[in-house]
Coordinates of C-alpha atoms in Angstrom, one line a residue:
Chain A
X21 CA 26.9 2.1 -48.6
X22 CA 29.7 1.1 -46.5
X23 CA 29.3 -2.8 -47.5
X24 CA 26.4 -3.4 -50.4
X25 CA 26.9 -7.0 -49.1
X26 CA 23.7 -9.2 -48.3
X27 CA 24.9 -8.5 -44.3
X28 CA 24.3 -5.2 -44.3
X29 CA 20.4 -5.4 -46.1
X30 CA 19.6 -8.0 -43.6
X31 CA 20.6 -5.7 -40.6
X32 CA 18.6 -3.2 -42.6
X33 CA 15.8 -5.4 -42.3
X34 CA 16.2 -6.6 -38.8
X35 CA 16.3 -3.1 -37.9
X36 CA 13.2 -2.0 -39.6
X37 CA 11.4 -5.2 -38.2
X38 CA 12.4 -4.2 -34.7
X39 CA 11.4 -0.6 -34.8
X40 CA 7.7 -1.4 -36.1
X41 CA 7.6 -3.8 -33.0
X42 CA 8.5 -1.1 -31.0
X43 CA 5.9 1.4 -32.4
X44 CA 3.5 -1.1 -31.9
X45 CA 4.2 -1.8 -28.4
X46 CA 4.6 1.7 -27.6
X47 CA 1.0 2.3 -28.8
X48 CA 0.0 -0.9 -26.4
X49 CA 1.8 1.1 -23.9
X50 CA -0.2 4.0 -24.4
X51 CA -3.5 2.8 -24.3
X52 CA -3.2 0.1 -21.1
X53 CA -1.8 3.2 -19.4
X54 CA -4.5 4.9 -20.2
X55 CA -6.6 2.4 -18.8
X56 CA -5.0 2.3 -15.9
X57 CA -5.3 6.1 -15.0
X58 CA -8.8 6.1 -16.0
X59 CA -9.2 3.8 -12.9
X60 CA -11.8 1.8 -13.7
X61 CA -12.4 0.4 -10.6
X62 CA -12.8 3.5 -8.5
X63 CA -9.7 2.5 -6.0
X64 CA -7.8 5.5 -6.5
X65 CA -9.2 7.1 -3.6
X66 CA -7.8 4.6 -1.4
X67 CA -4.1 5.2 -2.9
X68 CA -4.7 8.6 -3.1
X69 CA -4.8 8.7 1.1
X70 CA -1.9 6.5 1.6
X71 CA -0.1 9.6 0.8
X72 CA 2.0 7.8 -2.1
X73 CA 0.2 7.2 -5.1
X74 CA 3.8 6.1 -7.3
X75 CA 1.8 3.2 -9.0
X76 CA -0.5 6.0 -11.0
X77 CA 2.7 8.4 -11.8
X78 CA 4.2 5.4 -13.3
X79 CA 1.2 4.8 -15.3
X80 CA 0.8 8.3 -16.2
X81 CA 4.9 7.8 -17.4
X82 CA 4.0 4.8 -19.2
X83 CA 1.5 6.7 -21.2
X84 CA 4.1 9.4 -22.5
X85 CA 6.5 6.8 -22.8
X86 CA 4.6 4.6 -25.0
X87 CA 3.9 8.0 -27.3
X88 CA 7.3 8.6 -27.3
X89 CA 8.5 5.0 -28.9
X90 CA 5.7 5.3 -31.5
X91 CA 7.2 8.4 -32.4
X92 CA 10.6 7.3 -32.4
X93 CA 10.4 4.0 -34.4
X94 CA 9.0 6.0 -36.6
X95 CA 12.1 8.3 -36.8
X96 CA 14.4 5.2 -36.1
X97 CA 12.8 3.4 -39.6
X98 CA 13.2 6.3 -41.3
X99 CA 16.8 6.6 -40.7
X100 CA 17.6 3.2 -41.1
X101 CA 16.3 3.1 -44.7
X102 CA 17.8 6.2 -45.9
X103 CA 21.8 5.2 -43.6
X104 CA 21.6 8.9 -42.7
X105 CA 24.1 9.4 -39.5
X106 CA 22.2 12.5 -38.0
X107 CA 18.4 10.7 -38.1
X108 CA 20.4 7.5 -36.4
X109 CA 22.0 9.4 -33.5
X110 CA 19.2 11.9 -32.7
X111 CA 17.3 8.8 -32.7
X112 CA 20.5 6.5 -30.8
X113 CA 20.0 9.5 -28.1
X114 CA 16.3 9.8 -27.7
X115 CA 15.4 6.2 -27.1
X116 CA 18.3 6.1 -24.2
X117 CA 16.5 9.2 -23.0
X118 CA 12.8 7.3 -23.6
X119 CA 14.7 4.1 -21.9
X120 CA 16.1 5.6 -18.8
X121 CA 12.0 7.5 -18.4
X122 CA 10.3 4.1 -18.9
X123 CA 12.9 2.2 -16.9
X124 CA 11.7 4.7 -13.8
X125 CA 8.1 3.8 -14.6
X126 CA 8.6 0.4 -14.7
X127 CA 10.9 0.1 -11.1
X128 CA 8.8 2.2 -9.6
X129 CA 5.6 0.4 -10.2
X130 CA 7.2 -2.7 -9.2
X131 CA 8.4 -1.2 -6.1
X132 CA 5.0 0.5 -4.9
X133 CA 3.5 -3.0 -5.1
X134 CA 5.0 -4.2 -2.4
X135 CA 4.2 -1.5 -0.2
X136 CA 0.3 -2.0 -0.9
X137 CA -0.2 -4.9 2.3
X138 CA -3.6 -5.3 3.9
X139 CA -2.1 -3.8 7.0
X140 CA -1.4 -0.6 5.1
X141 CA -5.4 -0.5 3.9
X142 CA -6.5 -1.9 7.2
X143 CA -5.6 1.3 9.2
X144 CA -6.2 3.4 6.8
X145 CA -9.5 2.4 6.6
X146 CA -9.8 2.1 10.4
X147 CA -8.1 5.7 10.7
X148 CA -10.2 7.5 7.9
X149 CA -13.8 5.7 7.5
X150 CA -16.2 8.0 8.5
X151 CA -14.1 10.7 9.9
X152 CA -16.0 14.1 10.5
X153 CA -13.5 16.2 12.0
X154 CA -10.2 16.7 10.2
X155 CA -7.2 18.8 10.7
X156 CA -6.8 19.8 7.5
X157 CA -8.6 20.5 3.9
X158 CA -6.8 17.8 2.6
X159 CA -7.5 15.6 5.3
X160 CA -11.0 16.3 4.7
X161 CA -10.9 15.4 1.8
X162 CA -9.1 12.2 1.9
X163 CA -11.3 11.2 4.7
X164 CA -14.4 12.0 2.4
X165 CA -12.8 10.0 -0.5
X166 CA -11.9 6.6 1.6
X167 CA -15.4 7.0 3.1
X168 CA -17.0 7.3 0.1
X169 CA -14.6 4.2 -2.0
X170 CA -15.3 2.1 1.0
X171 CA -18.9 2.5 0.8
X172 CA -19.1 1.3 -2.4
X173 CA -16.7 -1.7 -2.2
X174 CA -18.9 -2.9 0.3
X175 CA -22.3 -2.7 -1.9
X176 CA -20.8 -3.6 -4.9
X177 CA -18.6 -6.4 -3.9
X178 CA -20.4 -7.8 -1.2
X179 CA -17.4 -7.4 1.0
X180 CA -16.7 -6.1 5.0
X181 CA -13.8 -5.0 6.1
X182 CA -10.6 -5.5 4.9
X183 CA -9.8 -9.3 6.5
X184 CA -13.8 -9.6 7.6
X185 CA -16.6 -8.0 9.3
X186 CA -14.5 -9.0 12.4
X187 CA -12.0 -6.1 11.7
X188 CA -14.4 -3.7 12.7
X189 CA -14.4 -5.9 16.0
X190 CA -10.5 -6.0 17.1
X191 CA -9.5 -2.6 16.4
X192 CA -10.6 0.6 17.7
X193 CA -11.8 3.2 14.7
X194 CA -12.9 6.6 14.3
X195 CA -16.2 4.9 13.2
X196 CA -16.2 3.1 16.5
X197 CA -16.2 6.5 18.6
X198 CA -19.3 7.8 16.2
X199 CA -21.3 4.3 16.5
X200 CA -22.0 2.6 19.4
X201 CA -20.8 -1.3 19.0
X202 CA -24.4 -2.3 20.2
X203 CA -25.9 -0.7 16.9
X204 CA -23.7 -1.0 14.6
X205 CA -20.9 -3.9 15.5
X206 CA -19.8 -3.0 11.8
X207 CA -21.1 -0.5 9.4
X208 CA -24.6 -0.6 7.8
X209 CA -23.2 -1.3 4.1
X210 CA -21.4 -4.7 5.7
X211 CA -25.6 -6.0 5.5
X212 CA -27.0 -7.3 2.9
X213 CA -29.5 -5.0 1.3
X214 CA -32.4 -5.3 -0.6
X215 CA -33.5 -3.5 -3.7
X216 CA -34.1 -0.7 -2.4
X217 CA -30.6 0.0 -0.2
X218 CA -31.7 -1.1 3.1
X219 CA -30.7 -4.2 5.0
X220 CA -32.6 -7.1 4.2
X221 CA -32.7 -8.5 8.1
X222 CA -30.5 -5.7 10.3
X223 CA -31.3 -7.7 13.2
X224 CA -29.8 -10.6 11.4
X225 CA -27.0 -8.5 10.3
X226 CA -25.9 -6.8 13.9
X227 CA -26.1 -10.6 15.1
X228 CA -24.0 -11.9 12.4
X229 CA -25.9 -14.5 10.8
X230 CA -24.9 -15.6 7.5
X231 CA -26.8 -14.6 4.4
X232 CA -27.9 -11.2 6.2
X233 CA -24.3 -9.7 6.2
X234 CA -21.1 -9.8 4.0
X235 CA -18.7 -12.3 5.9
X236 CA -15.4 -12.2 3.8
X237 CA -13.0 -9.4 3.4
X238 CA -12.2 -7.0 0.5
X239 CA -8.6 -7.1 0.4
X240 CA -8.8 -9.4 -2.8
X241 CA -11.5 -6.9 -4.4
X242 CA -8.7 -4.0 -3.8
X243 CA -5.4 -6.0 -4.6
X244 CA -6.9 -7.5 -7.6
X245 CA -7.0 -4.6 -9.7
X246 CA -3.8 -2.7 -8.1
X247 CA -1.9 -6.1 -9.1
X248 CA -3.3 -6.2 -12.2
X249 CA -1.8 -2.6 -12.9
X250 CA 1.2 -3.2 -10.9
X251 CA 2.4 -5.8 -12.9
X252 CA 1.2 -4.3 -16.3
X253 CA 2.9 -1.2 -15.9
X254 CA 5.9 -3.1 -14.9
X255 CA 6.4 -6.6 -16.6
X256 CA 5.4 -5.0 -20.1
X257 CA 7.5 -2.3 -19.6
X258 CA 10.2 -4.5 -19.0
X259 CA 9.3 -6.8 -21.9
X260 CA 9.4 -3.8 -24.4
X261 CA 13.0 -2.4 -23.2
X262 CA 14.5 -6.1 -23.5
X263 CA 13.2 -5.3 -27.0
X264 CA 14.7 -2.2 -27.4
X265 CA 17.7 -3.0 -26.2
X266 CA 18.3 -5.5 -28.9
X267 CA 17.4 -2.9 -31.7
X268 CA 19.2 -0.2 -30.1
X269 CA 22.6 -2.4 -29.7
X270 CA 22.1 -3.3 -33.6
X271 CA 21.2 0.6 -34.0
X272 CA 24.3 1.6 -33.0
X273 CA 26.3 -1.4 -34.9
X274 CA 24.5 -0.2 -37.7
X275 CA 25.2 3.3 -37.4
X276 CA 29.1 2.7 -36.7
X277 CA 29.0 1.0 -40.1
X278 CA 28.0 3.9 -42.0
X279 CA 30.4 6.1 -44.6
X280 CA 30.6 9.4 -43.9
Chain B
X18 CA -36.5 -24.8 42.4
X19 CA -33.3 -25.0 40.7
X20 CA -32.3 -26.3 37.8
X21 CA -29.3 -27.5 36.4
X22 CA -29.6 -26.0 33.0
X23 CA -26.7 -23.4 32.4
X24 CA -27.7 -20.5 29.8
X25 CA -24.6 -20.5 27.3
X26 CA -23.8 -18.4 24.4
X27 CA -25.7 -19.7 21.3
X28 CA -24.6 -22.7 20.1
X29 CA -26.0 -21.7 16.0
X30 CA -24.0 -23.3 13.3
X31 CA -22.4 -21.8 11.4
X32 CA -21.1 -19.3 14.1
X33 CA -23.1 -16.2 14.0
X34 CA -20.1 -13.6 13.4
X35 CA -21.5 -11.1 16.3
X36 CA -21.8 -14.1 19.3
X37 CA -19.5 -12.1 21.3
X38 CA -19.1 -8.3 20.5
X39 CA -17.7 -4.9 23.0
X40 CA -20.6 -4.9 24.3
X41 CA -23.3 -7.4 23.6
X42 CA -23.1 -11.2 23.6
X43 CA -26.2 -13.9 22.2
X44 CA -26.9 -16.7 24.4
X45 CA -29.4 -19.6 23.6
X46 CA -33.2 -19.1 24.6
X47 CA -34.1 -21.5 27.5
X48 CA -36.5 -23.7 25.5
X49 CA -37.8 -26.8 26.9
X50 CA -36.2 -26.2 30.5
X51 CA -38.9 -24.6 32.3
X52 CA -41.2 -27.3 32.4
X53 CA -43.3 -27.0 35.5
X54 CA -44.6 -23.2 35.1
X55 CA -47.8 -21.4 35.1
X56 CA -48.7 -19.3 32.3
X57 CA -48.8 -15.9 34.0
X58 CA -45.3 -16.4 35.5
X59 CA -42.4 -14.1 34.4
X60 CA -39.0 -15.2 33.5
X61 CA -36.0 -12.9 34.1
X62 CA -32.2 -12.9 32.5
X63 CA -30.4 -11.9 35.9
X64 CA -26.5 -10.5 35.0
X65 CA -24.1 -10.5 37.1
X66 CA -20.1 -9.8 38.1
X67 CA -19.3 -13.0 39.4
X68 CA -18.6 -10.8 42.5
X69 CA -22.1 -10.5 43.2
X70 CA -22.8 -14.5 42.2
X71 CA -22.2 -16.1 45.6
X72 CA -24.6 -14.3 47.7
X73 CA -27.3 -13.4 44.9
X74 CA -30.4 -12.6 46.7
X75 CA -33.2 -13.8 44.3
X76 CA -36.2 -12.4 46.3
X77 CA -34.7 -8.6 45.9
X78 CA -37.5 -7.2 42.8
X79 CA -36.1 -6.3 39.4
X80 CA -35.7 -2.4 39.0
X81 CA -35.1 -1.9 42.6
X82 CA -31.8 0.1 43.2
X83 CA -30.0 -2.9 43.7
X84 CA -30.8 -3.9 40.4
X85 CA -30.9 -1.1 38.1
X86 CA -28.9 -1.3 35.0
X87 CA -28.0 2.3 34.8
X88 CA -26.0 1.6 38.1
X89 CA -24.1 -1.3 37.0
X90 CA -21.6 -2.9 37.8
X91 CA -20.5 -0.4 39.9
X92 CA -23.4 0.7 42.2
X93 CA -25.6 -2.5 41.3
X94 CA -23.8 -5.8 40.7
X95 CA -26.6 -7.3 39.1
X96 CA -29.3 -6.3 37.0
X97 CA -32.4 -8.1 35.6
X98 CA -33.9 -7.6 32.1
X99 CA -35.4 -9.6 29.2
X100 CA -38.6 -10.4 31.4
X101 CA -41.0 -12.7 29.4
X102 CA -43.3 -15.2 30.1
X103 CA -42.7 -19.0 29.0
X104 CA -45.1 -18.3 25.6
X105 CA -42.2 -16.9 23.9
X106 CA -40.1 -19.8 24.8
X107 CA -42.1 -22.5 22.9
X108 CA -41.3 -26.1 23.5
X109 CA -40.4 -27.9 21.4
X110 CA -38.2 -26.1 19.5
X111 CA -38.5 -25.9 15.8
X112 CA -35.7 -27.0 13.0
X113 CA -34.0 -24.2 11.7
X114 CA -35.2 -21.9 13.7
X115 CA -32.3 -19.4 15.6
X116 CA -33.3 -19.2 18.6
X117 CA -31.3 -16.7 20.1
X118 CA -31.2 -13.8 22.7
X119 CA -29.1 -10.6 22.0
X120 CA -27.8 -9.3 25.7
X121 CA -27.2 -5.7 25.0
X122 CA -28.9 -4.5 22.2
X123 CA -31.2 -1.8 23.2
X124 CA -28.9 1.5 23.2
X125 CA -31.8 3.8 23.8
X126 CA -32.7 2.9 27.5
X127 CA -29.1 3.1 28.7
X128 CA -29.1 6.3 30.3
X129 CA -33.2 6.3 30.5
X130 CA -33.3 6.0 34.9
X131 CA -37.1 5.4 34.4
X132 CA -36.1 2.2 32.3
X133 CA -33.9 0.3 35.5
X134 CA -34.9 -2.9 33.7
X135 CA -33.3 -1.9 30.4
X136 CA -31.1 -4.5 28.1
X137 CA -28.5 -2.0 27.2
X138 CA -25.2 -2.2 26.4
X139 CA -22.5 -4.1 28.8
X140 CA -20.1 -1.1 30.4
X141 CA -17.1 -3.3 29.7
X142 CA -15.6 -6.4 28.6
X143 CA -16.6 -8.4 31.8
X144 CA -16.2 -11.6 32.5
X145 CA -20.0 -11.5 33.5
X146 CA -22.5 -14.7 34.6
X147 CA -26.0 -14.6 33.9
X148 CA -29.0 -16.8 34.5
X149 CA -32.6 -17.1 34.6
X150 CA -35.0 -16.7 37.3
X151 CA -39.0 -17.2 37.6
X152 CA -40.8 -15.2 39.3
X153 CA -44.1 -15.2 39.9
X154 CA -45.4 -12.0 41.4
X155 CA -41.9 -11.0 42.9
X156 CA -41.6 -14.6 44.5
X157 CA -38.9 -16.9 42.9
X158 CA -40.3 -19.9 41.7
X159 CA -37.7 -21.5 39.5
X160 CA -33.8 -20.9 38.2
X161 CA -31.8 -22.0 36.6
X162 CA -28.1 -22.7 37.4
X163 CA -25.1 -19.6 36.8
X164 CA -23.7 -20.1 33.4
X165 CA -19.8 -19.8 33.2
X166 CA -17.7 -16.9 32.7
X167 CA -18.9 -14.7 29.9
X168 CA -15.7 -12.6 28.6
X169 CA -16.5 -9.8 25.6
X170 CA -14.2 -9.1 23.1
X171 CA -11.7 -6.0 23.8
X172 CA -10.6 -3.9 21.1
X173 CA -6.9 -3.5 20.0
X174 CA -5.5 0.2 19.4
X175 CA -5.4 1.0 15.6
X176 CA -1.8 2.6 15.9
X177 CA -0.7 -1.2 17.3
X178 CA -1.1 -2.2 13.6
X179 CA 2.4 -2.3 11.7
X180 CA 2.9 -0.8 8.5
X181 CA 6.2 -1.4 7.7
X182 CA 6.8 -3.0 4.1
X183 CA 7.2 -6.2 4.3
X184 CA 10.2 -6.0 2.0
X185 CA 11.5 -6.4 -1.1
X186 CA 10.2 -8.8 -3.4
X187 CA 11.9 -11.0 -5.7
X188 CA 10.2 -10.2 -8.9
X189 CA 10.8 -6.6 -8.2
X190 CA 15.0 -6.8 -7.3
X191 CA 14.9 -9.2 -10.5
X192 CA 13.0 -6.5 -12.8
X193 CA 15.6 -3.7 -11.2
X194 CA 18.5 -5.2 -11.5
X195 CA 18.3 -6.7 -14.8
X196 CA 17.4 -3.4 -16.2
X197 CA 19.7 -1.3 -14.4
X198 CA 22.4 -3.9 -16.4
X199 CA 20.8 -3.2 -19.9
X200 CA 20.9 0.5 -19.8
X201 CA 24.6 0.3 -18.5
X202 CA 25.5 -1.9 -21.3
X203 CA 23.2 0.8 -23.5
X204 CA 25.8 3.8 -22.3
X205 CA 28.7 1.6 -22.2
X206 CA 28.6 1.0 -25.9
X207 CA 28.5 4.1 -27.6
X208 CA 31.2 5.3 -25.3
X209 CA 33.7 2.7 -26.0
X210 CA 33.0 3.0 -29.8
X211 CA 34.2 6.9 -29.2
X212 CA 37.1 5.5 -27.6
X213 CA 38.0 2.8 -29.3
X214 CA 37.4 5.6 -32.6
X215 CA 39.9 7.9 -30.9
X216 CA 42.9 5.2 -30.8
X217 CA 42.6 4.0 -34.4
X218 CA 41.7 0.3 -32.9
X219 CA 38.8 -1.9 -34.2
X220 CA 34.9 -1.0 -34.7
X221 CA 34.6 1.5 -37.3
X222 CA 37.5 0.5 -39.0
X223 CA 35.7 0.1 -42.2
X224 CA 35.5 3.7 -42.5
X225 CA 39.0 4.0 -42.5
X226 CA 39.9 1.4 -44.7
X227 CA 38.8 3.8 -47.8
X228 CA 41.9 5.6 -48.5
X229 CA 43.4 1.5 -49.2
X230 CA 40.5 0.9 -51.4
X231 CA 41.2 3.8 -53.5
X232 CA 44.2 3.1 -55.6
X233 CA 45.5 5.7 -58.1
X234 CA 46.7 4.0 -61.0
X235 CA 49.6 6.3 -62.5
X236 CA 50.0 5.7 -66.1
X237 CA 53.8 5.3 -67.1
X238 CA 54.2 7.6 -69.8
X239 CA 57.4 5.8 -71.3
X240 CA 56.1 2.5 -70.4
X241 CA 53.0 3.1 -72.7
X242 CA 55.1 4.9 -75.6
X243 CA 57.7 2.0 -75.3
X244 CA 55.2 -1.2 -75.7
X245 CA 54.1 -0.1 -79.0
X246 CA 57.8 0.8 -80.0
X247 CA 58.4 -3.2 -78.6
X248 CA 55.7 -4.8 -80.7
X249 CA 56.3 -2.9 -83.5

């Protein structure tokens, strides 16, 4: 030991203390990142066609991330408790590594946020509902996928259109050049259905009469989730390298304090 | 004869959501406005360009060629549909009920030439008048006044909506910028310890402080040999 003073077993301690928080919250990491990519709401579709999906490569990041300071507190405690120099720099130079990873996950899903606006989802919905004919495989199957989430958030929500039903009204669509307005001023899944998945009153519905058609919009059912994950990805990740940089600063203190 | 009642788009509260669509509208049923009528006479909606409003000829029968739907507005500018008789108007009008008719809402009979009476869609977004006329047996017996301007809803292109970002927020440059300082502080460290290591300055100076820690005591030979010698 460099000192045997009380200073040095209390750094000792604070390091040890700050490296089990750090495996912990790495673990947390792990496993809300893993929620996230499991998409539990079925939106990924919807992402997927806006041709930049950064808010799931964070997440996917985040979950590697989150192994990677489990593994390395581990290393980090290990090292501590035995003063060995090697175990303390390997560890000094993986966590900067692991830092400058998760500070990429973290920017980026902050960043991605604010490029998800109900603009963005509005023509892309307007663009891709119901599209037969597409140029492409891909755009086949980003059409089928849009078509497909939208149909869903509609049932399961209660929703129409991204603003409201009136959406389908302002804007020309590719589902406006496959439906005439007369029968279908917005699509069937904007009605209210029954049991069985058929509109309750359609008559009432193509009229617009409350209670026989879904009035509000979806954007809060959409940004809801893609918040929620925005933020997680990001704010936690930023909580947890505030963390580390307080252990790594008294890492490397610590480490210059050692005797050859 | 004529009266002054002027059809107008329903007046249901709350707003139905479809009053006013591409290519239908909704006005109100004409209850309790044709008073005076036999049972067996037919009422007509007439629609019109307000071109063809001033000199309307209401003896001219509905479905003739100058009122076939399937030529309007531009070979016909008017055309007559929704006939009924006054027992599905009832009088008075029940509570509740939504009384409403849907202009435009049979798509199958728009190109049908055997169906010149046919209530399909509007060709465009107007403006259009309408009103109703009773006839009985092809002779006009009653109408009712024009209604005013009737203008449907015309759809904005999709590629008019903007997508650009609408910029950075503050939460975002905060997170970014406040981490982009840590992990510069983070390198910054470890490379001025190495420097700071190299000219023999502060930091790991504790290191070097071993050689003073270590003294070697050298035992005086004649200074031991001589204390005894001085006691003695």
């Amino acid at each position: 030991m460099a000192k045997s003073g009380d200073g040095i077993r209390i750094l000792q301690g604070l390091l040890v203390f700050g490296n089990v928080i750090i495996g912990m919250c790495g673990i947390a990491l792990t496993a809300e990142c893993i929620f996230f990519v499991s998409d539990p709401h079925g939106l990924y579709p919807l992402l997927e066609a806006t041709e930049n999906d950064d808010i799931y490569a964070a997440a996917w990041i985040g979950i590697f991330v989150g192994f990677a300071l489990f593994a390395l507190s581990i290393l980090g405690i290990v090292g501590v408790i035995k003063s060995n120099r090697t175990l303390l720099l390997v560890y000094i130079i993986l966590m900067l590594i692991t830092y400058a990873f998760e500070m990429a996950s973290c920017i980026t899903a902050a960043t991605q946020r604010d490029f998800l606006t109900p603009n963005l989802f509005l023509k892309q919905m307007l663009e891709r509902y119901n599209k037969s004919e597409a140029d492409n495989n891909n755009d086949k199957w980003m059409a089928e996928g849009v078509t497909k989430t939208w149909d869903e958030l509609m049932l399961q929500k209660h929703c129409c259109g991204v603003r409201g039903p009136s959406d389908w009204q302002e804007y020309t669509s590719t589902f406006r050049s496959r439906h005439k307005d007369a029968d279908f001023p917005w699509p069937r899944n904007c009605c209210v259905m029954d049991a069985q998945g058929s509109p309750v009153n359609l008559d009432g519905c193509k009229l617009g009469v409350p209670g026989y058609y879904n009035s509000n919009g979806c954007y809060d059912a959409i940004s809801g989730p893609m918040n929620t994950q925005a933020w997680g990805v990001a704010w936690f990740g930023f909580a947890i390298l505030c963390w580390t940089f307080c252990v790594l600063l008294g890492t490397m203190f610590y480490w210059s304090r050692i005797e050859y | 004869d004529k009266l002054s009642y002027k059809p107008k788009l329903s007046m249901a509260s709350p707003t139905l959501g479809g009053l006013t669509t591409s290519s239908t509208f909704t006005l109100e049923q004409p209850r309790c406005v044709f008073t005076s009528l036999q049972d067996d006479v037919i009422i007509w909606l007439v629609v019109a360009i307000p071109k063809a409003v001033p000199n309307f000829n209401n003896s001219v029968k509905p479905g003739s060629p100058e009122r076939e739907f399937q030529k309007f507005p531009t070979g016909a500018g008017a055309y007559m549909t929704l006939n009924t008789t006054l027992f599905n108007y009832p009088c008075p009008k029940p509570p509740g009920e939504i009384a409403v008719l849907r202009v435009g809402s049979e798509t199958s009979c728009a190109e049908d030439n055997t169906r010149p009476t046919c209530n399909g869609p509007l060709p465009g977004p107007g403006p259009y008048q309408v009103k109703f006329l009773a006839l009985n047996d092809s002779n006009p017996v009653a109408e009712t006044a024009w209604s005013d301007r009737i203008t449907l809803r015309t759809a904005r292109q999709l590629s008019s909506i903007p997508t650009t970002g609408s910029g950075r927020s503050a939460g975002m440059i905060a997170l970014t910028s406040i981490l982009s300082i840590l992990f510069a502080i983070l390198l910054a460290v470890p490379v001025a310890m190495l420097v700071f290591r190299g000219s023999n300055a502060c930091g790991g100076s504790s290191s070097f402080s071993k050689p003073e820690a270590v003294t070697v005591r050298r035992y005086n030979t004649h200074h031991v040999y001589d204390q005894p010698a001085a006691r003695l």
